[in-house]
Short mmCIF file of C-alpha atoms in Angstrom, two decimals:
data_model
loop_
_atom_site.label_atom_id
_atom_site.label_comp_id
_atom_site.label_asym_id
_atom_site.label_seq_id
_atom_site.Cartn_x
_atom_site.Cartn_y
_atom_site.Cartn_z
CA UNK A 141 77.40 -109.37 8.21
CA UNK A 142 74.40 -111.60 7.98
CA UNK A 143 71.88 -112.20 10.38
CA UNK A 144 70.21 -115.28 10.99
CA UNK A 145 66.84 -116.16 13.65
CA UNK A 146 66.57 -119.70 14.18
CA UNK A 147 62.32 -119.85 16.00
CA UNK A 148 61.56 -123.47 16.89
CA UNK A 149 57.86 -123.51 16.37
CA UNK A 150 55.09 -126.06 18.21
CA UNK A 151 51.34 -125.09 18.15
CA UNK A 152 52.10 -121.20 17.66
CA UNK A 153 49.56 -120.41 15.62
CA UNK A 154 48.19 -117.87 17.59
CA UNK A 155 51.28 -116.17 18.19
CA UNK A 156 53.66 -116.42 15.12
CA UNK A 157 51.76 -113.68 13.50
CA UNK A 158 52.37 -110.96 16.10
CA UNK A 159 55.80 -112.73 16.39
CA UNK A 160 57.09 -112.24 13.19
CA UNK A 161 55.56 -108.83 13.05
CA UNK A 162 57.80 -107.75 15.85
CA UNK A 163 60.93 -109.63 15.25
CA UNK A 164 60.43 -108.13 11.58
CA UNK A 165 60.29 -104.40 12.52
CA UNK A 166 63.57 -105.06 14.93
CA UNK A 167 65.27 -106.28 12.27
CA UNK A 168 64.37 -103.75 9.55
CA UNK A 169 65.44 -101.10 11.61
CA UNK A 170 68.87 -102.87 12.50
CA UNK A 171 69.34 -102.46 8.61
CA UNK A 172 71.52 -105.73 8.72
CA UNK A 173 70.60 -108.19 6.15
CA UNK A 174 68.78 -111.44 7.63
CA UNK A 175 66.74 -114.57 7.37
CA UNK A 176 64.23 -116.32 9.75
CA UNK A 177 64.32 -120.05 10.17
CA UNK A 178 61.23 -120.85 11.54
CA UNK A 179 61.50 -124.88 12.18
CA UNK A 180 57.98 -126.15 12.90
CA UNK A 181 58.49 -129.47 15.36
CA UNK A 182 54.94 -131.44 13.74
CA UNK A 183 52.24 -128.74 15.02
CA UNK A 184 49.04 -130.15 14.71
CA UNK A 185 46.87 -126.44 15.41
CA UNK A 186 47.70 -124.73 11.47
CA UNK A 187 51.45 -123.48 12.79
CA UNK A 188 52.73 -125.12 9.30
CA UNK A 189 50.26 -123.14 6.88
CA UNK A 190 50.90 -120.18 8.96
CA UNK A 191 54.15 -120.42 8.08
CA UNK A 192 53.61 -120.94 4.57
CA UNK A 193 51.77 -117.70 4.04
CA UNK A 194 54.78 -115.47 5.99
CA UNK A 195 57.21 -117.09 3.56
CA UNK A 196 55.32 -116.13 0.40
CA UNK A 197 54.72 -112.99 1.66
CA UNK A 198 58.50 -112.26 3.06
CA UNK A 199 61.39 -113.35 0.94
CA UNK A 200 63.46 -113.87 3.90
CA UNK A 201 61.55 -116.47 6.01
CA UNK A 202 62.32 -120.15 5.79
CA UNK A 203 60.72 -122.99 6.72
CA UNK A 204 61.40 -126.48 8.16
CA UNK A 205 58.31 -128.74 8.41
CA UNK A 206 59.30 -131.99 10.92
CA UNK A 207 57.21 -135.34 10.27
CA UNK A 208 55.95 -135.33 13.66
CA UNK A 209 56.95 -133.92 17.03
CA UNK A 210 60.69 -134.97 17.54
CA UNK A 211 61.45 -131.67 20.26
CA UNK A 212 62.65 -128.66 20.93
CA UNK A 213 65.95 -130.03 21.02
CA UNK A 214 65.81 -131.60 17.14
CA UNK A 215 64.45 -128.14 16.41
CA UNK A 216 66.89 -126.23 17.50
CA UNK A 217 69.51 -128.73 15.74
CA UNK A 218 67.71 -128.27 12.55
CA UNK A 219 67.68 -124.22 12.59
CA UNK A 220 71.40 -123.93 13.34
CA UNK A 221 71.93 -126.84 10.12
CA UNK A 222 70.28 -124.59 8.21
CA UNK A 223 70.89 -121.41 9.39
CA UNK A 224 73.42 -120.00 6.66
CA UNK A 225 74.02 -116.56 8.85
CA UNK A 226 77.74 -114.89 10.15
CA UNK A 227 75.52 -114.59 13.26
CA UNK A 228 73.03 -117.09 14.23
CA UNK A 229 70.00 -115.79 17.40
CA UNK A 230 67.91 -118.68 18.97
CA UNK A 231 64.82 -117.46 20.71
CA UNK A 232 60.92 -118.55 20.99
CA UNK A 233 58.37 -117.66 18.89
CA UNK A 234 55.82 -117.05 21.94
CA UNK A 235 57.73 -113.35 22.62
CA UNK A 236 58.75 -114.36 26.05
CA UNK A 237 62.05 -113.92 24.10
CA UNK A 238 61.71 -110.09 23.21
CA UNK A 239 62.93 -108.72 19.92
CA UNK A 240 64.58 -105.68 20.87
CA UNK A 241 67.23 -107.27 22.67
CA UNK A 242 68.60 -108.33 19.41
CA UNK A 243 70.04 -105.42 19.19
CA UNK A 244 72.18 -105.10 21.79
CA UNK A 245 73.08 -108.52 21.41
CA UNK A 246 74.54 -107.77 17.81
CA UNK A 247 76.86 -104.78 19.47
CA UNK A 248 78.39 -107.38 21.98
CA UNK A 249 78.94 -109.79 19.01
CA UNK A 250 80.77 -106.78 17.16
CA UNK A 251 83.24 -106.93 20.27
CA UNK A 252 84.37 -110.01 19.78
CA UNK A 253 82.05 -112.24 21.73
CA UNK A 254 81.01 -115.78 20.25
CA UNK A 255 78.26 -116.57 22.32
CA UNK A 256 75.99 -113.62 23.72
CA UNK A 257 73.75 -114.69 26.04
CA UNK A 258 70.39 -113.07 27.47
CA UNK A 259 69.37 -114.16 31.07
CA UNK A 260 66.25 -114.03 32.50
CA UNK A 261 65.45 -112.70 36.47
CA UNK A 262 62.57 -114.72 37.91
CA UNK A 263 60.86 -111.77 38.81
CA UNK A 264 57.03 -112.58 38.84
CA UNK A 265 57.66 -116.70 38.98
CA UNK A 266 56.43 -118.54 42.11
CA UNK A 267 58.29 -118.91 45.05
CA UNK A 268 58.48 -122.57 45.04
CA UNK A 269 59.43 -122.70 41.18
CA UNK A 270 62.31 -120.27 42.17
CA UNK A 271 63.37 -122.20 45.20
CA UNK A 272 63.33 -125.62 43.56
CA UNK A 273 65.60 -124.15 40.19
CA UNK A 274 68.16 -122.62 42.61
CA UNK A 275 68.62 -125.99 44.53
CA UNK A 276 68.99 -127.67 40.70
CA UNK A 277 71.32 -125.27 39.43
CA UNK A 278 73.62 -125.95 42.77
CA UNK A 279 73.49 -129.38 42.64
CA UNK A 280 73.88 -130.00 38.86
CA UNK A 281 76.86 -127.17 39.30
CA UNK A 282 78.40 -129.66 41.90
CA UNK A 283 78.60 -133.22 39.90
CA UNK A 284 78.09 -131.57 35.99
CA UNK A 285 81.35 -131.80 33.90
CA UNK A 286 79.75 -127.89 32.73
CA UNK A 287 78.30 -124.74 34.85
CA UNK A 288 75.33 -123.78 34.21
CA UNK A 289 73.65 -120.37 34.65
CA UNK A 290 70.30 -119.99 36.66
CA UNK A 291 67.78 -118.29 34.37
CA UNK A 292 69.95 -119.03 31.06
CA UNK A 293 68.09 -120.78 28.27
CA UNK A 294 68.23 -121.06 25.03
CA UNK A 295 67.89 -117.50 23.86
CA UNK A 296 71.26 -116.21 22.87
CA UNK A 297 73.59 -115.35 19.89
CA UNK A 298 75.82 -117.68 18.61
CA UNK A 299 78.51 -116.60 16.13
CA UNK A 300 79.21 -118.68 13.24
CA UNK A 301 82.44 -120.88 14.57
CA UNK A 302 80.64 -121.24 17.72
CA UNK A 303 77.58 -122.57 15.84
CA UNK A 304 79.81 -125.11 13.75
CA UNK A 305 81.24 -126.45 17.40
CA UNK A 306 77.66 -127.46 18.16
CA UNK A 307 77.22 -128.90 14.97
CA UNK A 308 80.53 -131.01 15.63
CA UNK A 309 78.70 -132.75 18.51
CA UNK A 310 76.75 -135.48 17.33
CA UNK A 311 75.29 -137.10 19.77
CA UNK A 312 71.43 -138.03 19.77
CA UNK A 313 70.55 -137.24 23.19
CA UNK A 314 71.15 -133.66 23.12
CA UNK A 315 71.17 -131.11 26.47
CA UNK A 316 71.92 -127.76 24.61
CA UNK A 317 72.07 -125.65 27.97
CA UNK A 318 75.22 -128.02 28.58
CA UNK A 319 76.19 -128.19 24.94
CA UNK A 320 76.48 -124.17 24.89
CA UNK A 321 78.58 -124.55 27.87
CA UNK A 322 80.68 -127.25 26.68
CA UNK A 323 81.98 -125.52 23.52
CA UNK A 324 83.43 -122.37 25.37
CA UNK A 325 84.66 -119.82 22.97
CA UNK A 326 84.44 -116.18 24.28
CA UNK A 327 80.91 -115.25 26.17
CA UNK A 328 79.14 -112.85 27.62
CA UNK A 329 75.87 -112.48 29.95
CA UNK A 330 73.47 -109.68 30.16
CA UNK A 331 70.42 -109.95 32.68
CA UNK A 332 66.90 -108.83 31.13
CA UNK A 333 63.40 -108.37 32.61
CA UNK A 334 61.16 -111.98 33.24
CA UNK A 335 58.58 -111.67 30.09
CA UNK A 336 55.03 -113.39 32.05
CA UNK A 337 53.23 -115.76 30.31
CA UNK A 338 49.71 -114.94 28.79
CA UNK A 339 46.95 -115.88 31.03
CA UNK A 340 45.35 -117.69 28.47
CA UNK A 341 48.71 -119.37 26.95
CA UNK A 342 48.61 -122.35 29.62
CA UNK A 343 52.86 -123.31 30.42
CA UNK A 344 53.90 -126.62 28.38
CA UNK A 345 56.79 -127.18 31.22
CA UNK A 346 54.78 -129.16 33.82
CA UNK A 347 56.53 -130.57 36.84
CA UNK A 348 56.88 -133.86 34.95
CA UNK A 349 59.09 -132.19 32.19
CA UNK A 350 60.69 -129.96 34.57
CA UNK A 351 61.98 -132.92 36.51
CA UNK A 352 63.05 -134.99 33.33
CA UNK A 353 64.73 -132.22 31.99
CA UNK A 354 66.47 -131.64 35.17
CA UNK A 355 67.45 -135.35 35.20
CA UNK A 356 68.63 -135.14 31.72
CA UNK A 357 70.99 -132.60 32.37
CA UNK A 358 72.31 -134.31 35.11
CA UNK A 359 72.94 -136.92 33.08
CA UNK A 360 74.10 -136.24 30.27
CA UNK A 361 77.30 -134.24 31.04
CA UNK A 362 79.21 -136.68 33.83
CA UNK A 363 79.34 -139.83 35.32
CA UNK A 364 79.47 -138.96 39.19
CA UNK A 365 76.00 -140.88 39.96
CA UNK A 366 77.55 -144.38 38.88
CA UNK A 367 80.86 -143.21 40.91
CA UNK A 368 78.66 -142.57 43.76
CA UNK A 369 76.72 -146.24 43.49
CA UNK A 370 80.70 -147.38 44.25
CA UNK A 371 81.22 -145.00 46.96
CA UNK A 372 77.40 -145.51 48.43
CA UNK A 373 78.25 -149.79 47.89
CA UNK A 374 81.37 -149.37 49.85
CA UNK A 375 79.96 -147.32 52.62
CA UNK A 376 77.12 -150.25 53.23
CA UNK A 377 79.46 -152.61 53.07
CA UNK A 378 81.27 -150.89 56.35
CA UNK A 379 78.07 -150.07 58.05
CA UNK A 380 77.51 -153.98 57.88
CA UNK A 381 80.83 -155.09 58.96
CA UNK A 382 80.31 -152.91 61.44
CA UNK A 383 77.33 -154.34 62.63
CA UNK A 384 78.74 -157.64 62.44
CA UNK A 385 81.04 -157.05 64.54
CA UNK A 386 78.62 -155.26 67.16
CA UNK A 387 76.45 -158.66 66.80
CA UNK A 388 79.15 -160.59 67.47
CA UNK A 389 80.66 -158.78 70.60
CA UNK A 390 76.96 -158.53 72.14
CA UNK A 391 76.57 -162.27 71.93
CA UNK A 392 80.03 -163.47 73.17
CA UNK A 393 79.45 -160.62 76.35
CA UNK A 394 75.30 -161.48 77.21
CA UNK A 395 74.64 -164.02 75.11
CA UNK A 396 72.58 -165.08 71.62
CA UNK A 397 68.92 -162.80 72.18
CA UNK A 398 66.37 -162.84 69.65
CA UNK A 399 66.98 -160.62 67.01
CA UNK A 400 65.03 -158.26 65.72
CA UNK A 401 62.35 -158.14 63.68
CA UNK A 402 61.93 -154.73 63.02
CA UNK A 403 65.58 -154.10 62.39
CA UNK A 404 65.54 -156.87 59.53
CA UNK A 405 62.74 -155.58 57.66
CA UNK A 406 63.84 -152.24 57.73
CA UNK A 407 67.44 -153.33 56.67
CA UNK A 408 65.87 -155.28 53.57
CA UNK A 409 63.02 -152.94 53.01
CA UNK A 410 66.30 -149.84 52.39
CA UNK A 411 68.53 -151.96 50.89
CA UNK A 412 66.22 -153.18 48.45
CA UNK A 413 65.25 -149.80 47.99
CA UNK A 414 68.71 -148.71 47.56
CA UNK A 415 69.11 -151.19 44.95
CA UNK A 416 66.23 -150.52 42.70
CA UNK A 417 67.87 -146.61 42.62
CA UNK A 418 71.25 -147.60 41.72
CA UNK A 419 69.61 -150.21 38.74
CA UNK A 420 68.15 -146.92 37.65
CA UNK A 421 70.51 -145.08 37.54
CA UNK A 422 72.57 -147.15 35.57
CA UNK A 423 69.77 -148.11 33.59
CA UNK A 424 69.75 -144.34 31.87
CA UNK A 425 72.76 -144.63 31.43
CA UNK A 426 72.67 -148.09 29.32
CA UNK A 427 69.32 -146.64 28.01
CA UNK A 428 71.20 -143.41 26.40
CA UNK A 429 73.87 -145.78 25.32
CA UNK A 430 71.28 -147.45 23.82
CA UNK A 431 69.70 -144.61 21.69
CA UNK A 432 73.19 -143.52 20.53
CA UNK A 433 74.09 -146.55 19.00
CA UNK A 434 71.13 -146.69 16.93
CA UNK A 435 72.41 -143.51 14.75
CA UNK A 436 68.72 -142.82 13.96
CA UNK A 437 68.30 -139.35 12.55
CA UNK A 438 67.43 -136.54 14.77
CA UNK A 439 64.36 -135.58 13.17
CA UNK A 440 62.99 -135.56 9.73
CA UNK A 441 61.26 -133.09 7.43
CA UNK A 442 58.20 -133.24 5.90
CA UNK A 443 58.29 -130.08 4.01
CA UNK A 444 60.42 -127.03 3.24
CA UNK A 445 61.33 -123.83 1.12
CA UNK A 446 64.90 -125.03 0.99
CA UNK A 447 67.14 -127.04 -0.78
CA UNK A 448 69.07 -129.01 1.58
CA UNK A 449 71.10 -130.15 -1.32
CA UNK A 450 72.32 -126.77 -1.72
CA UNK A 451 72.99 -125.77 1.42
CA UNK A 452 76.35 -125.20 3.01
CA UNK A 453 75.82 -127.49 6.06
CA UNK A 454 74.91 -130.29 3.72
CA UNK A 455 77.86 -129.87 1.01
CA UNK A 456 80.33 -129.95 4.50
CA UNK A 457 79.20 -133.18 5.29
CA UNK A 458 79.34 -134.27 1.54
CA UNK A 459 82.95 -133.35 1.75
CA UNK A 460 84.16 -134.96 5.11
CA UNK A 461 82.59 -138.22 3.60
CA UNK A 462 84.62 -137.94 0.62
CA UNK A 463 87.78 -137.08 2.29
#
């Protein structure tokens, strides 16, 4: 059985050292054969010639150089196209992912399990951060087509028909917490200790990206918010009748009064309001239609020690086009 590490890379150059150092020991004492697929998404801090130097000095790194920063998400796409392993780990290259879980992960595989998955506690993460992810992870668990886990990422093991599923699913706007969900196949969940972040290593998830990752998620696996525009529509649509009808009573029992002035601006002032949030809505959702009908290429490479001509991933898609 063949092992393979797929390490989306961006601005780890002060890491990737001590990371491959570690993730190299695990392995060698596994004593399973295996290749790392380090995928560098356009680093601009010497990531790339890091890179460079671990794959002439270890014959079983590989390399994917992006043309610029297309995400963690193209990434992630690109290691599991050219991952060629029976057994396929995802995990960051900033060892908040640690290597000796890999282990135990390959002993659940050996039971059967397609997808092993490592989650996280939030031990050590701020109060606020944890209250705001539980509230997500309910409400994206009530409208999402998918459940999702609280304090499951991306760090997992994926066995080889699991990984060609995800590579079945085309589309360009890609939520891989819901994509790993959406496939199925059999899984299992162990819980491991919250790694901290470095003092010095400064988060890349701000609120900002929190929130449109959040929204992405929400969006990308159902429909419910457009359904609820209907639902929202047709409840206004009483409220007003309703208030018609009040109008109409009070001025046939005490007579036509000046109306009021308050009430009217705050009726436009929410309806408006209400309106600009349901254009929005839809408008990600014409906006993602948008981007999918373009077919553009999820990322592209610069540079590489493979031959994409020769790998399996690429002679697959040679033969569906043929047949």
């Amino acid at each position: 059985m063949r092992l393979s590490l797929v390490v989306p890379c961006f601005n780890e150059v002060d890491v990737v050292d001590r990371f491959h150092e570690a993730v190299s020991r695990e392995l060698g004492e596994l004593g399973r054969p295996y290749e790392i697929v380090y995928v560098d998404d356009g680093s601009s801090d010497g990531t790339l010639d890091a890179l460079v130097q671990l794959a002439d000095a270890d014959p079983a790194v590989r390399y994917l150089s992006f043309s610029r920063n297309f995400g963690k998400e193209a990434a992630m796409l690109a290691g599991l196209r050219y991952a060629s392993g029976d057994a396929v780990v995802i995990m960051d290259a900033d060892l908040q992912h640690p290597p000796e879980l890999i282990g135990r992960m390959l002993e659940l595989y050996e039971r059967g399990f397609d997808q092993v998955i490592a989650r996280r506690n939030r031990v050590g993460d701020p109060a606020s951060r944890t209250l705001f992810a539980r509230a997500y992870y309910w409400l994206i668990n009530k409208w999402a087509d998918v459940e999702l886990v609280d304090g499951v990422g991306d760090f997992r093991l994926l066995s080889r028909r699991a990984v060609n599923g995800l590579l079945e699913l085309g589309e360009y706007n890609r939520f891989s917490k819901g994509l790993f969900a959406w496939i199925g196949f059999e899984s299992i969940l162990f819980e491991y200790e919250n790694v901290k972040q470095p003092a010095q290593r400064k988060s890349r998830w701000t609120f900002r990206r929190l929130l449109e990752y959040g929204l992405d998620g929400l969006l990308s696996f159902n429909n419910r918010p457009l359904r609820l525009a209907i639902y929202v529509g047709l409840l206004l649509t009483a409220v007003a009748a309703g208030y018609a009808v009040w109008v109409i009573a009070v001025a046939v029992l005490h007579g036509v009064e000046m109306p009021g002035y308050v009430t009217l601006i705050a009726a436009i002032t929410g309806l408006g309001g209400l309106q600009m949030v349901m254009l929005g809505v839809i408008g990600e959702y014409i906006g993602r239609i948008y981007y999918e009908t373009k077919k553009r290429p999820h990322y592209l490479l610069k540079q590489t020690n493979l031959n994409p001509a020769d790998h399996p991933a690429t002679q697959d898609e040679r033969r569906r086009k043929v047949t």
